[in-house]
Coordinates of C-alpha atoms in Angstrom, one line a residue:
M1 CA -1.8 108.5 236.4
S2 CA -5.5 107.6 235.8
Y3 CA -6.7 104.0 235.5
P4 CA -8.3 104.0 232.1
G5 CA -11.7 103.0 231.2
Y6 CA -13.6 103.2 234.4
P7 CA -17.2 104.2 233.9
P8 CA -17.5 108.0 234.3
S9 CA -20.5 107.8 236.5
G10 CA -18.6 105.6 239.0
Y11 CA -19.7 102.2 240.3
P12 CA -23.4 101.8 240.9
S13 CA -24.8 100.7 244.2
F14 CA -26.3 97.3 244.5
P15 CA -30.1 97.4 243.8
G16 CA -32.8 96.7 246.5
Y17 CA -30.6 97.5 249.6
P18 CA -30.9 98.5 252.4
P19 CA -34.1 96.7 253.5
T20 CA -37.3 98.6 253.8
G21 CA -37.6 100.3 257.2
Q22 CA -33.8 100.5 257.9
E23 CA -33.1 103.5 255.7
S24 CA -32.8 105.9 258.6
V25 CA -30.3 103.7 260.4
Y26 CA -27.7 103.4 257.8
P27 CA -26.8 105.3 254.7
P28 CA -28.8 104.2 251.6
A29 CA -25.8 102.4 250.2
S30 CA -25.0 99.1 248.7
Q31 CA -24.2 97.3 251.9
Y32 CA -23.1 93.7 251.6
S33 CA -22.1 91.4 254.3
Y34 CA -18.8 90.3 255.6
P35 CA -18.4 86.9 257.4
A36 CA -17.0 87.0 260.9
V37 CA -16.0 83.2 260.6
P38 CA -12.4 82.8 259.5
G39 CA -12.1 81.3 256.0
G40 CA -15.3 82.9 254.7
F41 CA -14.9 84.2 251.2
P42 CA -14.2 88.0 251.0
P43 CA -17.2 90.2 250.8
V44 CA -18.4 92.3 248.0
G45 CA -15.9 95.2 248.2
G46 CA -17.1 98.4 249.6
S47 CA -20.9 98.1 249.5
E48 CA -21.1 95.7 252.3
Y49 CA -19.6 97.8 255.0
N50 CA -21.3 100.6 256.8
V51 CA -18.4 102.8 257.6
A52 CA -20.0 106.1 257.2
P53 CA -20.3 107.8 260.7
P54 CA -23.7 108.9 262.0
T55 CA -25.2 111.9 260.3
G56 CA -23.5 115.1 261.1
E57 CA -20.2 113.6 262.4
F58 CA -18.1 114.1 259.3
P59 CA -18.5 117.4 257.4
G60 CA -20.5 117.3 254.3
I61 CA -18.7 116.7 251.0
A62 CA -21.2 117.8 248.5
G63 CA -19.6 119.5 245.6
Y64 CA -16.3 118.0 246.0
P65 CA -14.5 118.2 242.6
A66 CA -13.4 115.0 240.9
A67 CA -9.9 114.8 239.7
P68 CA -9.6 114.6 235.9
G69 CA -9.0 111.1 234.8
G70 CA -9.0 109.8 238.3
Y71 CA -10.1 106.4 239.5
P72 CA -13.9 106.4 240.0
H73 CA -15.4 106.1 243.4
A74 CA -17.9 103.5 244.0
S75 CA -21.4 104.8 244.1
L76 CA -22.1 104.0 247.7
G77 CA -24.9 106.3 248.6
Y78 CA -22.8 109.2 249.9
P79 CA -23.9 112.3 247.8
G80 CA -21.1 114.5 246.6
L81 CA -18.4 111.9 246.6
P82 CA -16.0 112.5 243.6
Q83 CA -16.5 110.0 240.7
P84 CA -13.2 109.4 240.5
G85 CA -2.3 86.1 226.1
G86 CA -3.2 82.5 226.2
M87 CA -2.7 80.2 229.2
P88 CA 0.2 77.7 229.2
T89 CA -0.3 74.0 228.8
Y90 CA -2.4 72.4 231.5
P91 CA -0.1 70.7 234.0
G92 CA -0.1 67.0 234.6
G93 CA 2.1 66.8 237.7
A94 CA 1.6 64.4 240.5
G95 CA -1.1 65.2 243.0
F96 CA -3.4 67.1 240.6
G97 CA -6.8 65.6 240.0
V98 CA -7.3 64.1 243.4
P99 CA -10.5 65.3 245.1
P100 CA -9.6 67.7 248.0
S101 CA -9.4 66.2 251.4
G102 CA -10.7 67.9 254.5
S103 CA -7.6 70.2 254.6
G104 CA -7.4 70.4 250.8
F105 CA -7.5 73.4 248.7
G106 CA -10.7 75.2 247.7
Y107 CA -12.7 78.3 248.6
P108 CA -15.4 78.0 251.1
Q109 CA -18.7 78.9 249.4
P110 CA -21.1 80.4 251.9
Q111 CA -24.6 81.1 250.5
S112 CA -24.9 84.3 252.4
Q113 CA -22.8 86.6 254.4
T114 CA -23.7 88.5 257.6
Y115 CA -23.0 92.1 258.4
G116 CA -23.1 92.0 262.2
G117 CA -21.7 95.2 263.7
G118 CA -18.4 95.9 262.0
G119 CA -18.8 99.5 261.1
S120 CA -21.2 101.4 263.3
M121 CA -19.3 102.6 266.3
P122 CA -20.8 105.3 268.5
I123 CA -18.8 108.5 268.3
S124 CA -18.9 111.4 270.6
A125 CA -20.4 114.6 269.4
G126 CA -18.0 116.7 267.4
Y127 CA -15.9 113.8 265.9
P128 CA -13.2 113.7 264.6
G129 CA -12.2 115.8 267.6
G130 CA -13.8 113.5 270.2
Q131 CA -12.7 110.1 271.4
T132 CA -14.3 106.9 270.3
P133 CA -15.7 104.7 273.0
S134 CA -14.0 101.3 273.4
T135 CA -17.2 99.2 273.1
P136 CA -18.7 99.1 269.6
L137 CA -22.3 99.3 269.1
Q138 CA -23.8 96.0 267.8
P139 CA -26.6 96.9 265.4
A140 CA -29.2 94.3 264.3
A141 CA -27.6 91.9 261.9
L142 CA -28.2 92.6 258.2
T143 CA -27.8 90.0 255.5
Q144 CA -27.1 90.3 251.8
S145 CA -26.8 87.1 249.9
M146 CA -23.7 86.5 247.8
E147 CA -24.7 84.4 244.9
G148 CA -22.9 82.3 242.3
T149 CA -24.3 81.3 239.0
I150 CA -23.2 77.7 239.7
R151 CA -24.4 75.7 242.7
P152 CA -24.0 72.1 243.6
A153 CA -26.2 69.9 241.6
P154 CA -29.0 68.1 243.6
N155 CA -29.1 64.3 243.4
F156 CA -25.5 64.3 242.2
D157 CA -24.1 61.0 241.0
A158 CA -20.4 61.2 240.1
G159 CA -20.4 57.8 238.4
R160 CA -23.3 58.7 236.2
D161 CA -21.6 62.0 235.1
A162 CA -18.4 60.2 234.4
E163 CA -20.3 57.8 232.2
I164 CA -21.9 60.7 230.3
L165 CA -18.5 62.3 229.7
R166 CA -17.0 58.9 228.6
K167 CA -19.8 58.5 226.0
A168 CA -19.3 62.1 224.8
M169 CA -15.7 61.5 224.0
K170 CA -15.8 57.9 222.8
G171 CA -15.7 57.0 219.1
F172 CA -15.7 59.4 216.2
G173 CA -16.2 63.0 217.0
T174 CA -17.0 64.6 220.4
D175 CA -20.4 65.5 221.9
E176 CA -19.4 68.9 223.2
Q177 CA -23.0 69.8 224.3
A178 CA -23.1 66.8 226.6
I179 CA -19.8 67.9 228.2
I180 CA -21.2 71.5 228.5
D181 CA -24.3 70.3 230.1
V182 CA -22.3 68.4 232.8
V183 CA -19.5 70.8 233.7
S184 CA -21.7 74.0 233.7
N185 CA -24.1 72.5 236.2
R186 CA -21.7 71.0 238.8
S187 CA -19.8 72.7 241.5
N188 CA -16.0 72.5 241.6
N189 CA -16.1 70.0 244.4
Q190 CA -18.5 67.8 242.4
R191 CA -16.1 68.0 239.4
Q192 CA -13.3 66.7 241.5
Q193 CA -15.5 63.7 242.4
I194 CA -16.3 63.1 238.7
K195 CA -12.5 63.0 237.9
S196 CA -12.0 60.4 240.6
A197 CA -14.9 58.3 239.5
F198 CA -13.8 58.4 235.9
K199 CA -10.4 57.1 236.8
T200 CA -11.9 54.4 239.0
M201 CA -14.5 53.3 236.3
Y202 CA -12.3 53.5 233.1
G203 CA -8.7 53.4 234.3
K204 CA -8.1 56.6 232.4
D205 CA -7.4 60.2 233.3
L206 CA -10.3 62.4 232.5
I207 CA -8.1 65.5 232.0
Q208 CA -6.0 63.7 229.5
D209 CA -9.1 62.5 227.6
L210 CA -10.6 66.0 227.6
K211 CA -7.3 67.5 226.3
S212 CA -7.2 65.0 223.4
E213 CA -10.7 65.9 222.4
L214 CA -10.7 69.7 222.8
S215 CA -8.5 72.6 221.8
G216 CA -8.1 76.3 222.0
N217 CA -10.2 78.4 224.3
M218 CA -12.7 75.7 224.9
E219 CA -9.9 73.4 226.2
E220 CA -8.6 76.1 228.4
L221 CA -12.0 76.9 229.9
I222 CA -12.9 73.1 230.5
L223 CA -9.5 72.5 232.2
A224 CA -9.8 75.6 234.4
L225 CA -13.2 74.4 235.5
F226 CA -11.7 71.0 236.6
M227 CA -8.8 72.5 238.6
P228 CA -9.5 72.7 242.3
C229 CA -10.1 76.3 243.1
T230 CA -7.0 77.2 245.0
Y231 CA -4.8 75.1 242.8
Y232 CA -6.1 77.2 239.9
D233 CA -5.1 80.4 241.6
A234 CA -1.7 79.1 242.4
W235 CA -1.3 77.7 238.9
S236 CA -2.3 81.0 237.4
L237 CA 0.3 82.8 239.6
R238 CA 3.1 80.3 238.6
H239 CA 2.4 80.7 234.9
A240 CA 2.2 84.5 235.2
M241 CA 5.9 84.4 236.4
K242 CA 7.2 81.5 234.4
G243 CA 9.4 82.0 231.4
A244 CA 10.2 85.3 229.8
G245 CA 8.1 88.2 230.9
T246 CA 5.7 88.6 233.8
Q247 CA 1.9 89.0 233.7
E248 CA 1.7 91.6 236.4
N249 CA -2.1 92.1 236.1
V250 CA -2.6 88.4 237.0
L251 CA -0.4 88.9 240.1
I252 CA -2.4 92.0 241.1
E253 CA -5.9 90.4 240.4
I254 CA -5.2 87.4 242.6
L255 CA -2.9 88.6 245.4
C256 CA -4.7 91.9 246.0
T257 CA -8.3 90.6 246.1
R258 CA -8.2 87.4 248.2
T259 CA -8.6 86.9 252.0
N260 CA -6.0 85.9 254.5
Q261 CA -7.0 82.3 254.4
D262 CA -7.2 82.3 250.6
I263 CA -3.6 83.7 250.4
Q264 CA -2.3 81.3 253.0
E265 CA -3.7 78.3 251.1
I266 CA -2.5 79.6 247.8
V267 CA 1.1 80.0 249.2
K268 CA 0.9 76.4 250.6
C269 CA -0.4 75.0 247.4
Y270 CA 2.2 76.8 245.3
K271 CA 4.9 75.2 247.4
S272 CA 3.5 71.7 247.5
E273 CA 2.5 71.6 243.7
F274 CA 5.4 73.4 242.1
G275 CA 8.2 73.0 244.8
R276 CA 8.7 76.7 244.8
D277 CA 8.5 79.6 247.3
I278 CA 6.1 82.2 245.8
E279 CA 7.7 85.0 247.7
H280 CA 11.1 84.2 246.1
D281 CA 9.5 84.0 242.7
I282 CA 7.9 87.4 243.2
Q283 CA 11.2 88.9 244.3
A284 CA 12.9 87.5 241.1
D285 CA 10.2 88.7 238.7
T286 CA 9.3 92.1 240.1
S287 CA 11.1 95.0 241.7
G288 CA 10.8 98.2 243.8
H289 CA 7.6 99.2 245.5
F290 CA 5.5 96.8 243.5
E291 CA 7.7 93.9 244.7
R292 CA 7.2 95.1 248.3
L293 CA 3.4 95.4 247.9
L294 CA 3.1 91.8 246.5
V295 CA 5.4 90.5 249.2
S296 CA 3.1 92.2 251.7
M297 CA 0.0 90.6 250.1
C298 CA 1.7 87.1 250.2
Q299 CA 1.8 87.2 254.1
G300 CA -2.0 86.8 254.2
N301 CA -1.8 88.9 257.4
R302 CA -4.4 91.7 256.8
D303 CA -6.3 92.8 259.9
E304 CA -9.7 91.1 259.8
N305 CA -11.4 92.9 262.8
Q306 CA -14.7 94.1 261.3
T307 CA -15.2 96.9 263.8
V308 CA -14.3 100.2 262.3
D309 CA -12.2 102.6 264.3
Y310 CA -13.1 106.0 262.9
Q311 CA -10.4 107.8 264.8
K312 CA -7.8 105.5 263.4
A313 CA -9.4 106.1 259.9
Q314 CA -8.9 109.8 260.4
Q315 CA -5.3 109.3 261.6
D316 CA -4.5 107.1 258.7
A317 CA -6.0 109.5 256.2
Q318 CA -3.9 112.3 257.7
R319 CA -0.8 110.0 257.4
L320 CA -1.5 109.2 253.8
Y321 CA -2.0 112.9 253.0
Q322 CA 1.3 113.8 254.6
A323 CA 3.0 110.9 252.8
G324 CA 1.8 112.1 249.4
E325 CA -0.2 115.2 248.5
G326 CA 1.0 117.1 251.6
K327 CA 4.7 116.8 250.8
L328 CA 7.2 117.0 248.0
G329 CA 7.8 113.5 246.8
T330 CA 6.0 110.4 248.2
D331 CA 6.5 108.1 251.2
E332 CA 5.7 104.9 249.4
S333 CA 6.1 102.7 252.5
C334 CA 3.4 104.6 254.4
F335 CA 0.9 103.7 251.6
N336 CA 2.1 100.1 251.5
M337 CA 1.8 99.7 255.3
I338 CA -1.8 101.1 255.6
L339 CA -3.3 99.5 252.4
A340 CA -1.6 96.1 253.1
S341 CA -2.6 95.9 256.8
R342 CA -5.9 97.5 257.5
S343 CA -9.1 95.6 257.1
F344 CA -11.4 96.3 254.2
P345 CA -14.1 98.1 256.3
Q346 CA -11.4 100.2 257.9
L347 CA -9.9 101.1 254.5
K348 CA -13.3 102.3 253.4
A349 CA -13.6 104.5 256.4
T350 CA -10.2 105.9 255.6
V351 CA -11.3 106.7 252.0
E352 CA -14.2 108.6 253.4
A353 CA -12.0 110.5 255.9
Y354 CA -9.3 111.3 253.3
S355 CA -11.8 113.2 251.2
Q356 CA -12.3 115.6 254.0
I357 CA -8.6 116.2 254.7
A358 CA -7.1 116.3 251.2
N359 CA -10.1 117.7 249.2
R360 CA -9.3 114.9 246.8
D361 CA -10.3 111.3 246.4
L362 CA -7.7 108.8 247.8
L363 CA -7.8 106.9 244.5
S364 CA -7.1 110.1 242.6
S365 CA -4.2 110.9 244.9
I366 CA -2.7 107.5 244.3
G367 CA -2.9 108.1 240.6
R368 CA -1.0 111.4 241.1
E369 CA 1.7 109.9 243.4
F370 CA 2.3 106.5 241.8
S371 CA 2.5 105.0 238.3
G372 CA 2.6 101.6 236.6
N373 CA 2.1 98.3 238.5
V374 CA 2.3 99.6 242.0
E375 CA -0.4 102.2 241.2
R376 CA -2.7 99.4 239.8
G377 CA -2.0 97.2 242.9
L378 CA -2.8 100.0 245.4
K379 CA -5.9 100.9 243.5
T380 CA -7.1 97.3 243.3
I381 CA -7.0 97.0 247.1
L382 CA -9.0 100.1 247.5
Q383 CA -11.5 99.0 244.8
C384 CA -12.1 95.7 246.7
A385 CA -12.7 97.7 249.9
L386 CA -15.3 99.8 248.0
N387 CA -17.0 97.3 245.7
R388 CA -15.5 94.0 244.8
P389 CA -17.9 92.8 242.2
A390 CA -17.7 96.1 240.4
F391 CA -13.9 95.6 240.2
F392 CA -14.4 92.2 238.5
A393 CA -17.1 93.6 236.3
E394 CA -14.6 96.2 235.1
R395 CA -11.9 93.6 234.5
L396 CA -14.3 91.5 232.4
Y397 CA -15.3 94.6 230.3
H398 CA -11.8 95.4 229.4
A399 CA -11.0 91.8 228.6
M400 CA -13.5 92.1 225.8
K401 CA -13.5 95.8 224.9
G402 CA -12.0 96.8 221.6
A403 CA -10.2 94.7 219.1
G404 CA -9.4 91.2 220.3
T405 CA -10.3 89.4 223.5
D406 CA -8.1 88.6 226.6
D407 CA -9.5 85.1 226.8
S408 CA -7.3 84.1 229.8
T409 CA -8.7 86.9 231.9
L410 CA -12.2 86.2 230.7
V411 CA -11.9 82.5 231.6
R412 CA -10.1 83.1 234.9
I413 CA -12.7 85.6 236.3
I414 CA -15.7 83.7 235.1
V415 CA -14.4 80.4 236.6
T416 CA -13.1 81.8 239.9
R417 CA -16.3 83.9 240.6
S418 CA -18.8 81.4 239.3
E419 CA -19.6 80.0 242.8
I420 CA -19.1 83.2 244.7
D421 CA -20.6 86.4 243.4
L422 CA -21.0 86.2 239.6
V423 CA -24.7 87.1 239.9
Q424 CA -23.7 90.4 241.5
I425 CA -21.0 91.0 238.9
K426 CA -23.5 90.5 236.1
Q427 CA -25.9 93.0 237.7
L428 CA -23.2 95.5 238.2
F429 CA -21.8 95.0 234.7
T430 CA -25.2 95.9 233.2
Q431 CA -25.5 99.0 235.4
M432 CA -21.9 100.1 234.6
Y433 CA -21.8 99.5 230.8
H434 CA -25.5 99.5 229.8
K435 CA -25.2 96.0 228.2
T436 CA -25.4 92.5 229.7
L437 CA -22.3 90.4 230.3
A438 CA -24.0 87.7 228.2
T439 CA -24.4 90.1 225.3
M440 CA -20.8 91.1 225.3
I441 CA -19.6 87.5 225.6
S442 CA -21.8 86.5 222.7
S443 CA -20.3 89.2 220.5
D444 CA -16.7 88.4 221.4
T445 CA -16.7 84.6 221.4
S446 CA -17.9 81.8 219.3
G447 CA -18.8 78.1 219.1
D448 CA -18.7 75.7 222.0
Y449 CA -16.4 78.2 223.9
R450 CA -19.2 80.7 223.7
R451 CA -21.9 78.2 224.7
L452 CA -20.0 77.0 227.7
L453 CA -19.3 80.6 228.9
L454 CA -23.0 81.6 228.6
A455 CA -24.0 78.4 230.4
I456 CA -21.7 79.4 233.3
V457 CA -23.0 83.0 233.5
G458 CA -26.5 81.6 233.5
Q459 CA -27.8 82.4 230.0

């Protein structure tokens, strides 16, 4: 089964990289950085890892045919690769709205990420037949900034902002522009301080006041911006499984794209805020191989060693081929084990190796062997290993494409990526769809909701 709507030319590489003078050392791909420090936000999927072996080690793949309707491969600088409803009411439970403590919930927001040697291992001549040495080569560190459109405001004064918001909501009518000017120019951590200052100064809950003044999509967007980051992920997961029906795409989007630390904090927040075990809720709302994949994701236990083992990549590629294309039927547990446990740089190397073994892109093979939600979950993991901002750009495009708008998806991605990599998402969106994200938002939304979205994306 294909994953519909992906750009036929594949995901474009990130412009302006690698740095001048280093083209002969690494493939001319979009190589982003990956933090070695635990807790750093996950890198841009796929382009940040240098997992292609030195020239001549893998056989060439020019002319490799793309599978019809297959999932597109990120354009990573390797010629010949195949180109393969509304949010529920805002919660008011105890504990919400308190500025996070030192151990509280929230994504770390590094300004840049470092690529420092996880992916260039010397390989003996004739690989894949040779043995990889035990000591990895440590190339000169490369950096590629990850950039959000929202950054902490300088000279921040929580009390002054609380006063501005109070005046905007006091009396007859609401000054929506004043609210937009404040919330779109403050980081999530600063918004938590504004909530606390508002209650201290006026003895009122800012969230309740905002809810009484706003409605519809504008209310949903404002309230999402005021939720602590990890709480927002946990809350989105809870409401994706609450009541009749399950929003499987929300489960996939969050659980298959976050880092180990993110997942562990989400699981902890889910338990403390909602008094429920997320794994039990997943088991109650999903089934089969999709359930097993999500349970694996909830462990937050993916290997995070950034050194790529090319021999293991070759072995994993062979195992995946034998579990799918190379046999009658599919060994689903093999796919689950490899995609749920290997590091993202390692998975990218496996994708490259698989092309040599199977004469088919791994994403296309997953489309042939799986269907439905488990197919989408497995493909999302590989998309994040290949090019994470491109994955989110595609999600945004399909939230607005055609008749109607998936406002909850639009809000969720804009809010959660605004301090991480929304700049890169915007650039890739333009390359992939030949229109800017702001242009598409303008044509699909209106009023104060449109103005706030555009302010967040930097227009």
